[in-house]
Short mmCIF file of C-alpha atoms in Angstrom, two decimals:
data_model
loop_
_atom_site.label_atom_id
_atom_site.label_comp_id
_atom_site.label_asym_id
_atom_site.label_seq_id
_atom_site.Cartn_x
_atom_site.Cartn_y
_atom_site.Cartn_z
CA MET A 1 -37.41 -10.08 34.47
CA SER A 2 -33.73 -10.24 33.62
CA ALA A 3 -34.38 -12.99 31.08
CA VAL A 4 -37.16 -10.95 29.46
CA SER A 5 -34.95 -7.84 29.38
CA SER A 6 -32.16 -9.83 27.76
CA TRP A 7 -34.54 -11.21 25.16
CA VAL A 8 -35.89 -7.72 24.37
CA SER A 9 -32.38 -6.26 23.98
CA GLU A 10 -31.32 -9.10 21.68
CA THR A 11 -34.45 -8.59 19.59
CA LEU A 12 -33.78 -4.86 19.26
CA VAL A 13 -30.18 -5.46 18.17
CA ARG A 14 -31.28 -8.09 15.67
CA ASP A 15 -34.00 -5.84 14.25
CA ALA A 16 -31.52 -2.95 13.85
CA THR A 17 -29.08 -5.21 12.00
CA GLU A 18 -31.80 -6.51 9.71
CA ARG A 19 -32.93 -2.96 8.97
CA ARG A 20 -29.38 -2.12 7.89
CA ILE A 21 -29.30 -5.18 5.64
CA PHE A 22 -32.58 -4.22 3.98
CA ALA A 23 -31.32 -0.63 3.65
CA VAL A 24 -28.26 -1.87 1.74
CA LEU A 25 -30.47 -4.03 -0.48
CA GLY A 26 -32.72 -1.04 -1.13
CA LEU A 27 -29.72 1.11 -2.04
CA ILE A 28 -28.50 -1.53 -4.49
CA THR A 29 -31.96 -1.65 -6.06
CA VAL A 30 -31.98 2.12 -6.49
CA LEU A 31 -28.53 2.02 -8.09
CA LEU A 32 -29.70 -0.64 -10.54
CA VAL A 33 -32.71 1.47 -11.50
CA VAL A 34 -30.49 4.50 -11.97
CA GLY A 35 -28.13 2.38 -14.07
CA VAL A 36 -30.99 1.37 -16.36
CA LEU A 37 -32.30 4.94 -16.66
CA THR A 38 -28.84 6.30 -17.51
CA GLY A 39 -28.12 3.53 -20.01
CA VAL A 40 -25.24 1.99 -18.08
CA ILE A 41 -27.18 -1.26 -17.62
CA GLY A 42 -29.29 -2.71 -20.40
CA PRO A 43 -32.91 -3.45 -19.40
CA ARG A 44 -32.79 -6.88 -21.04
CA PHE A 45 -29.63 -7.79 -19.15
CA LEU A 46 -31.12 -6.66 -15.83
CA LEU A 47 -34.35 -8.59 -16.42
CA PHE A 48 -32.36 -11.71 -17.26
CA GLN A 49 -30.39 -11.33 -14.03
CA ILE A 50 -33.63 -10.91 -12.07
CA ALA A 51 -34.92 -14.14 -13.61
CA LEU A 52 -31.63 -15.87 -12.77
CA VAL A 53 -31.81 -14.66 -9.17
CA GLY A 54 -35.39 -15.94 -9.02
CA MET A 55 -34.34 -19.37 -10.24
CA TYR A 56 -31.57 -19.55 -7.64
CA ALA A 57 -34.01 -18.34 -5.00
CA LEU A 58 -36.35 -21.23 -5.83
CA LEU A 59 -33.46 -23.69 -5.56
CA SER A 60 -32.43 -22.16 -2.23
CA LEU A 61 -35.98 -22.37 -0.89
CA GLY A 62 -36.11 -26.03 -1.90
CA LEU A 63 -32.83 -26.83 -0.15
CA ASN A 64 -33.94 -24.79 2.86
CA VAL A 65 -36.94 -27.09 3.30
CA GLN A 66 -34.63 -30.11 3.39
CA TRP A 67 -31.64 -28.79 5.30
CA GLY A 68 -33.04 -25.76 7.12
CA TYR A 69 -36.28 -27.41 8.26
CA ALA A 70 -35.48 -31.10 8.63
CA GLY A 71 -31.67 -31.24 8.70
CA LEU A 72 -31.44 -33.42 5.57
CA ILE A 73 -28.12 -33.15 3.76
CA ASN A 74 -28.89 -33.15 0.03
CA PHE A 75 -26.01 -32.85 -2.43
CA SER A 76 -28.18 -33.59 -5.47
CA VAL A 77 -29.62 -30.12 -6.00
CA ALA A 78 -28.25 -30.05 -9.55
CA ALA A 79 -29.82 -33.46 -10.24
CA PHE A 80 -33.38 -32.45 -9.35
CA TRP A 81 -32.85 -29.12 -11.09
CA GLY A 82 -31.74 -31.02 -14.20
CA ILE A 83 -34.71 -33.39 -13.98
CA GLY A 84 -37.07 -30.44 -14.06
CA ALA A 85 -35.21 -28.77 -16.92
CA TYR A 86 -35.13 -31.89 -19.07
CA CYS A 87 -38.77 -32.75 -18.39
CA ALA A 88 -39.75 -29.30 -19.63
CA ALA A 89 -37.39 -29.42 -22.62
CA LEU A 90 -38.31 -32.93 -23.78
CA LEU A 91 -42.05 -32.31 -23.66
CA THR A 92 -42.20 -28.76 -25.03
CA ALA A 93 -39.38 -28.45 -27.61
CA PRO A 94 -40.58 -29.51 -31.08
CA ASN A 95 -37.10 -30.73 -32.07
CA SER A 96 -36.46 -32.75 -28.89
CA PRO A 97 -36.03 -36.53 -29.22
CA LEU A 98 -39.67 -36.96 -28.20
CA GLY A 99 -40.85 -34.26 -30.60
CA LEU A 100 -44.12 -33.66 -28.75
CA GLY A 101 -44.17 -29.87 -28.67
CA LEU A 102 -46.63 -29.72 -25.77
CA HIS A 103 -47.71 -26.66 -23.82
CA PRO A 104 -45.18 -25.60 -21.11
CA VAL A 105 -47.74 -26.44 -18.41
CA PHE A 106 -47.26 -30.13 -19.18
CA GLY A 107 -43.51 -29.70 -18.79
CA PHE A 108 -43.94 -28.23 -15.32
CA LEU A 109 -46.40 -30.98 -14.34
CA ALA A 110 -44.00 -33.67 -15.57
CA ALA A 111 -41.14 -32.05 -13.64
CA ILE A 112 -43.22 -32.15 -10.44
CA VAL A 113 -44.30 -35.77 -10.86
CA VAL A 114 -40.92 -37.17 -11.94
CA SER A 115 -38.95 -35.30 -9.28
CA ALA A 116 -41.37 -36.43 -6.55
CA PHE A 117 -41.10 -40.04 -7.73
CA ILE A 118 -37.29 -39.99 -7.78
CA ALA A 119 -37.19 -38.25 -4.38
CA VAL A 120 -39.36 -41.00 -2.88
CA LEU A 121 -37.22 -43.62 -4.60
CA ILE A 122 -33.98 -42.28 -3.14
CA GLY A 123 -35.56 -41.46 0.21
CA ILE A 124 -37.00 -44.91 0.96
CA PRO A 125 -33.64 -46.63 1.62
CA THR A 126 -31.76 -43.63 3.03
CA LEU A 127 -34.03 -41.55 5.26
CA ARG A 128 -34.21 -44.29 7.89
CA LEU A 129 -30.43 -44.12 8.21
CA ARG A 130 -28.10 -41.42 9.50
CA GLU A 131 -27.81 -38.13 7.66
CA ASP A 132 -24.42 -38.96 6.17
CA TYR A 133 -25.91 -41.90 4.23
CA LEU A 134 -28.38 -39.53 2.58
CA ALA A 135 -25.51 -37.20 1.73
CA ILE A 136 -23.60 -40.04 0.06
CA ALA A 137 -26.67 -41.31 -1.80
CA SER A 138 -27.65 -37.85 -3.01
CA LEU A 139 -24.10 -37.15 -4.17
CA GLY A 140 -24.17 -40.37 -6.17
CA LEU A 141 -27.62 -39.57 -7.54
CA ALA A 142 -26.39 -36.27 -8.97
CA GLU A 143 -23.68 -38.02 -10.98
CA VAL A 144 -25.98 -40.86 -12.05
CA ILE A 145 -28.59 -38.44 -13.40
CA ARG A 146 -25.95 -36.46 -15.28
CA ALA A 147 -24.44 -39.64 -16.76
CA ILE A 148 -27.84 -40.93 -17.88
CA ILE A 149 -28.71 -37.65 -19.59
CA LEU A 150 -25.28 -37.55 -21.25
CA ASN A 151 -25.29 -41.13 -22.56
CA GLU A 152 -28.95 -41.86 -23.37
CA ARG A 153 -28.81 -39.91 -26.62
CA ARG A 154 -31.89 -41.60 -28.00
CA TRP A 155 -34.05 -40.04 -25.30
CA THR A 156 -32.15 -36.95 -24.14
CA ALA A 157 -30.09 -35.91 -27.23
CA GLY A 158 -26.93 -36.48 -25.20
CA SER A 159 -24.17 -33.91 -25.38
CA SER A 160 -25.90 -32.14 -28.29
CA GLY A 161 -28.46 -30.72 -25.90
CA ILE A 162 -32.00 -29.63 -26.64
CA SER A 163 -32.76 -26.32 -28.32
CA GLY A 164 -35.94 -24.70 -29.56
CA ILE A 165 -37.57 -24.63 -26.11
CA PRO A 166 -40.51 -22.20 -26.30
CA ASN A 167 -40.85 -19.04 -24.23
CA LEU A 168 -43.37 -18.90 -21.41
CA MET A 169 -46.61 -17.01 -22.00
CA SER A 170 -45.47 -15.44 -25.27
CA TRP A 171 -48.99 -14.10 -25.71
CA LEU A 172 -48.50 -11.51 -22.96
CA PRO A 173 -47.98 -7.91 -24.15
CA LEU A 174 -44.45 -7.88 -22.69
CA THR A 175 -40.98 -8.63 -23.94
CA ASP A 176 -39.71 -12.18 -23.41
CA ALA A 177 -37.29 -10.99 -20.73
CA ALA A 178 -39.99 -9.08 -18.85
CA THR A 179 -42.37 -12.05 -19.06
CA THR A 180 -39.87 -14.52 -17.60
CA ALA A 181 -38.95 -12.06 -14.83
CA ALA A 182 -42.63 -11.58 -13.95
CA ILE A 183 -43.25 -15.34 -13.96
CA VAL A 184 -40.36 -16.12 -11.64
CA VAL A 185 -41.45 -13.37 -9.23
CA PHE A 186 -44.90 -14.98 -9.19
CA LEU A 187 -43.42 -18.45 -8.59
CA ILE A 188 -41.26 -17.17 -5.72
CA ALA A 189 -44.25 -15.44 -4.13
CA VAL A 190 -46.36 -18.62 -4.28
CA VAL A 191 -43.58 -20.88 -2.97
CA TYR A 192 -42.54 -18.38 -0.28
CA LEU A 193 -46.07 -17.93 1.07
CA PHE A 194 -46.64 -21.68 1.06
CA LEU A 195 -43.40 -22.38 2.95
CA ARG A 196 -44.05 -19.50 5.33
CA ARG A 197 -47.38 -21.03 6.25
CA VAL A 198 -46.13 -24.59 6.71
CA HIS A 199 -43.02 -23.40 8.56
CA ARG A 200 -45.23 -21.92 11.29
CA SER A 201 -47.63 -24.87 11.31
CA PRO A 202 -47.48 -27.95 13.57
CA TRP A 203 -45.81 -29.75 10.65
CA GLY A 204 -43.02 -27.19 10.68
CA ARG A 205 -42.60 -27.45 14.45
CA VAL A 206 -42.22 -31.22 14.16
CA LEU A 207 -39.54 -30.78 11.51
CA ARG A 208 -37.63 -28.34 13.70
CA THR A 209 -37.82 -30.84 16.54
CA ILE A 210 -36.49 -33.58 14.26
CA ARG A 211 -33.62 -31.34 13.19
CA SER A 212 -32.74 -30.54 16.80
CA ASP A 213 -33.33 -33.95 18.38
CA GLU A 214 -34.86 -36.75 16.33
CA ASP A 215 -34.96 -39.11 19.31
CA LEU A 216 -37.09 -36.60 21.18
CA ALA A 217 -39.53 -36.40 18.26
CA LYS A 218 -39.78 -40.19 18.22
CA ALA A 219 -40.37 -40.25 21.95
CA LEU A 220 -43.29 -37.86 21.42
CA GLY A 221 -44.86 -40.37 19.04
CA LYS A 222 -43.99 -38.66 15.76
CA ASN A 223 -43.27 -40.68 12.63
CA THR A 224 -39.98 -38.96 11.85
CA TYR A 225 -39.40 -41.04 8.72
CA LEU A 226 -42.66 -39.80 7.18
CA PHE A 227 -41.98 -36.18 8.07
CA LYS A 228 -38.47 -36.31 6.61
CA MET A 229 -39.81 -37.94 3.45
CA GLN A 230 -42.36 -35.16 3.07
CA ALA A 231 -39.71 -32.47 3.51
CA PHE A 232 -37.37 -34.21 1.06
CA VAL A 233 -40.07 -34.54 -1.60
CA ILE A 234 -41.32 -30.95 -1.21
CA GLY A 235 -37.80 -29.56 -1.49
CA SER A 236 -37.01 -31.72 -4.53
CA VAL A 237 -40.21 -30.64 -6.29
CA ILE A 238 -39.36 -26.96 -5.76
CA MET A 239 -35.90 -27.60 -7.25
CA ALA A 240 -37.49 -29.28 -10.27
CA ILE A 241 -39.82 -26.32 -10.77
CA ALA A 242 -36.75 -24.08 -10.81
CA GLY A 243 -35.19 -26.35 -13.43
CA ALA A 244 -38.29 -26.27 -15.62
CA PHE A 245 -38.29 -22.48 -15.41
CA TYR A 246 -34.61 -22.36 -16.40
CA ALA A 247 -35.30 -24.41 -19.52
CA HIS A 248 -37.78 -21.77 -20.70
CA LEU A 249 -35.45 -18.97 -19.60
CA ASN A 250 -32.33 -20.18 -21.40
CA LEU A 251 -34.22 -21.88 -24.28
CA TYR A 252 -31.45 -24.50 -24.41
CA ILE A 253 -30.26 -27.22 -22.06
CA ASP A 254 -27.42 -29.75 -22.18
CA PRO A 255 -25.69 -32.07 -19.66
CA SER A 256 -22.91 -29.56 -19.00
CA ASP A 257 -25.43 -27.44 -17.07
CA LEU A 258 -25.79 -30.18 -14.45
CA VAL A 259 -22.45 -29.46 -12.79
CA PRO A 260 -21.86 -29.93 -9.02
CA LEU A 261 -20.95 -26.24 -8.84
CA THR A 262 -24.66 -25.41 -8.96
CA THR A 263 -25.22 -27.42 -5.80
CA PHE A 264 -22.28 -25.63 -4.19
CA TYR A 265 -23.74 -22.21 -5.01
CA ILE A 266 -27.14 -23.14 -3.55
CA TRP A 267 -25.62 -24.40 -0.30
CA ILE A 268 -23.71 -21.12 -0.05
CA ALA A 269 -26.91 -19.13 -0.60
CA VAL A 270 -28.76 -20.99 2.17
CA ILE A 271 -25.86 -20.64 4.62
CA LEU A 272 -25.32 -16.97 3.81
CA GLY A 273 -28.98 -16.10 4.21
CA GLY A 274 -29.47 -18.12 7.37
CA THR A 275 -30.23 -21.81 7.66
CA GLY A 276 -33.96 -22.30 8.09
CA SER A 277 -34.84 -18.78 6.93
CA ASN A 278 -37.01 -18.36 3.86
CA ARG A 279 -36.14 -14.67 3.62
CA GLY A 280 -32.49 -15.57 4.00
CA ALA A 281 -32.68 -18.12 1.18
CA VAL A 282 -33.95 -15.46 -1.23
CA VAL A 283 -31.42 -12.83 -0.09
CA GLY A 284 -28.60 -15.38 -0.14
CA ALA A 285 -29.44 -16.32 -3.74
CA ALA A 286 -29.38 -12.64 -4.73
CA VAL A 287 -25.98 -12.15 -3.07
CA VAL A 288 -24.47 -15.20 -4.78
CA ILE A 289 -25.71 -14.12 -8.22
CA ALA A 290 -24.54 -10.55 -7.61
CA ILE A 291 -21.03 -11.80 -6.88
CA ARG A 292 -21.02 -14.44 -9.63
CA GLU A 293 -22.31 -12.17 -12.38
CA GLY A 294 -20.96 -8.85 -11.14
CA THR A 295 -17.37 -10.04 -11.08
CA ARG A 296 -17.57 -10.83 -14.79
CA PHE A 297 -17.00 -7.14 -15.50
CA LEU A 298 -14.17 -6.46 -13.07
CA ASN A 299 -11.61 -6.61 -15.87
CA ASP A 300 -13.42 -3.77 -17.68
CA ILE A 301 -12.58 -1.31 -14.90
CA GLY A 302 -9.80 1.04 -15.99
CA PHE A 303 -7.87 0.76 -12.73
CA ILE A 304 -7.87 -3.04 -12.94
CA GLN A 305 -6.74 -2.93 -16.56
CA THR A 306 -3.74 -0.78 -15.63
CA LEU A 307 -2.70 -3.34 -13.02
CA GLY A 308 -2.91 -6.15 -15.57
CA ILE A 309 -4.72 -8.45 -13.12
CA ASP A 310 -7.39 -10.91 -14.28
CA LEU A 311 -9.97 -10.83 -11.47
CA ALA A 312 -12.95 -12.41 -13.23
CA PRO A 313 -11.79 -16.03 -12.59
CA LEU A 314 -11.57 -15.25 -8.86
CA ARG A 315 -15.34 -15.36 -8.33
CA LEU A 316 -15.22 -18.44 -6.12
CA LEU A 317 -12.54 -16.77 -4.02
CA PHE A 318 -14.80 -13.76 -3.49
CA VAL A 319 -17.70 -16.02 -2.53
CA GLY A 320 -15.48 -17.89 -0.07
CA GLY A 321 -14.26 -14.63 1.43
CA LEU A 322 -17.84 -13.47 1.88
CA ILE A 323 -18.70 -16.70 3.68
CA ILE A 324 -15.78 -16.22 6.06
CA LEU A 325 -16.83 -12.63 6.84
CA ILE A 326 -20.47 -13.54 7.45
CA MET A 327 -19.60 -16.57 9.56
CA ARG A 328 -17.29 -14.33 11.59
CA PHE A 329 -19.74 -11.51 12.21
CA ARG A 330 -23.16 -13.11 11.53
CA GLN A 331 -22.93 -16.74 12.57
CA ASP A 332 -26.67 -17.28 12.04
CA GLY A 333 -26.61 -15.77 8.54
CA LEU A 334 -27.80 -12.45 7.19
CA LEU A 335 -31.46 -13.02 8.09
CA PRO A 336 -31.79 -15.73 10.75
CA PRO A 337 -35.14 -17.52 10.94
CA LYS A 338 -36.19 -16.59 14.49
CA ASP A 339 -38.73 -13.89 13.59
CA GLU A 340 -40.19 -16.05 10.80
CA LEU A 341 -41.48 -18.51 13.38
CA ILE A 342 -43.64 -15.95 15.17
CA TRP A 343 -47.17 -15.10 14.14
CA PRO A 344 -47.53 -11.31 13.59
CA ALA A 345 -50.49 -11.20 16.00
CA ALA A 346 -48.41 -12.86 18.70
CA ARG A 347 -45.60 -10.35 18.15
CA ASP A 348 -48.05 -7.47 18.49
CA GLU A 349 -49.42 -8.92 21.74
CA SER A 350 -45.92 -9.30 23.13
CA SER A 351 -45.05 -5.68 22.35
CA THR A 352 -48.12 -4.45 24.20
CA GLY A 353 -48.22 -6.96 27.05
CA GLY A 354 -44.49 -7.30 27.71
CA ALA A 355 -44.42 -11.10 27.29
CA SER A 356 -42.28 -12.97 24.85
CA PRO A 357 -43.90 -13.98 21.51
CA SER A 358 -46.48 -16.76 21.52
CA GLY A 359 -46.18 -16.98 25.27
CA ALA A 360 -42.80 -18.65 24.78
CA VAL A 361 -40.00 -18.25 27.24
CA PRO A 362 -36.97 -16.32 25.98
CA ASP A 363 -35.00 -19.52 25.47
CA GLY A 364 -37.41 -20.58 22.72
CA GLY A 365 -39.74 -23.05 24.43
CA THR A 366 -43.30 -23.67 23.31
CA SER A 367 -46.19 -22.18 25.21
CA SER A 368 -49.00 -24.19 26.70
CA ASN A 369 -51.51 -22.61 24.30
CA GLY A 370 -49.80 -24.16 21.30
CA GLY A 371 -47.94 -21.06 20.10
CA ASP A 372 -45.06 -21.35 17.67
CA ASP A 373 -41.44 -21.71 18.71
CA ARG A 374 -39.14 -18.76 18.31
#
């Protein structure tokens, strides 16, 4: 009984904290709406920021599959993002080196296929080894992809970049900014629901076992290499989809966009939100973009101008300070993944019957009826 009471009290505290976090997010949303209505914030600017948050959320969800689910250290987020962006740009822009001018759907399909192929190619020699070898290989892959795009001018236009990328669904009765924002919300919803389902499935439970103790998973007869390959490919494909979307959002792409800083931001978003948490990945991406873009206007504040301090270049310092605060007070991130691993029906049964979710013991074991881990 003491263990159950402890688990219930921890759950109540966690739920209260999460309610406060969502309350703050709701307040920020209301302030943004008020800013648009009063003319302080331009609607086009806000819609562009929503689309940018959506793109970062897709990247964070992709990395969360690899690191949060399977424990795979991938430092080539910018590489797969760039692969998706260049696949979309090369196939859809009329003035690209290929000059095909195809429908954007073909760009997204090419991004999925090419990213999956490269993920398998890099995963074959590295996923059988320790995690640090994958980290080294992925770090090298990011630079190799950037160098190829920069130097193969015949195929990628090199440092000149590719312009003239068409907008997505220009036939919709919306502005371009509203259309891209709506599309990215749809993409996030599809990816989130898919990952939510697989996270709670037997496949997701195997990945969590691999992340915790790969030897144990092998002892249970699981092909850990195959499961890690699947997680690596799925995450890479989601990153490429985000890159393809960015190409149609920005309408221009060049090798300077493939900087390692993008990978750094995505790792921060996943850690801030909570490793292994899909909700946390989305919220973490929103927090990173809010700090990165919001601090651009710090120098416009009258009080800051009187001090003569240039605060805009200190964005990375603010992000680092936020990480320190969250790691100090919320070691598991803003929205840890525990509740995401419980079926709603099981949670309802536990609240009425007094047992822990899915029949699991408070320490997070798996029940005999096959329920999900906490």
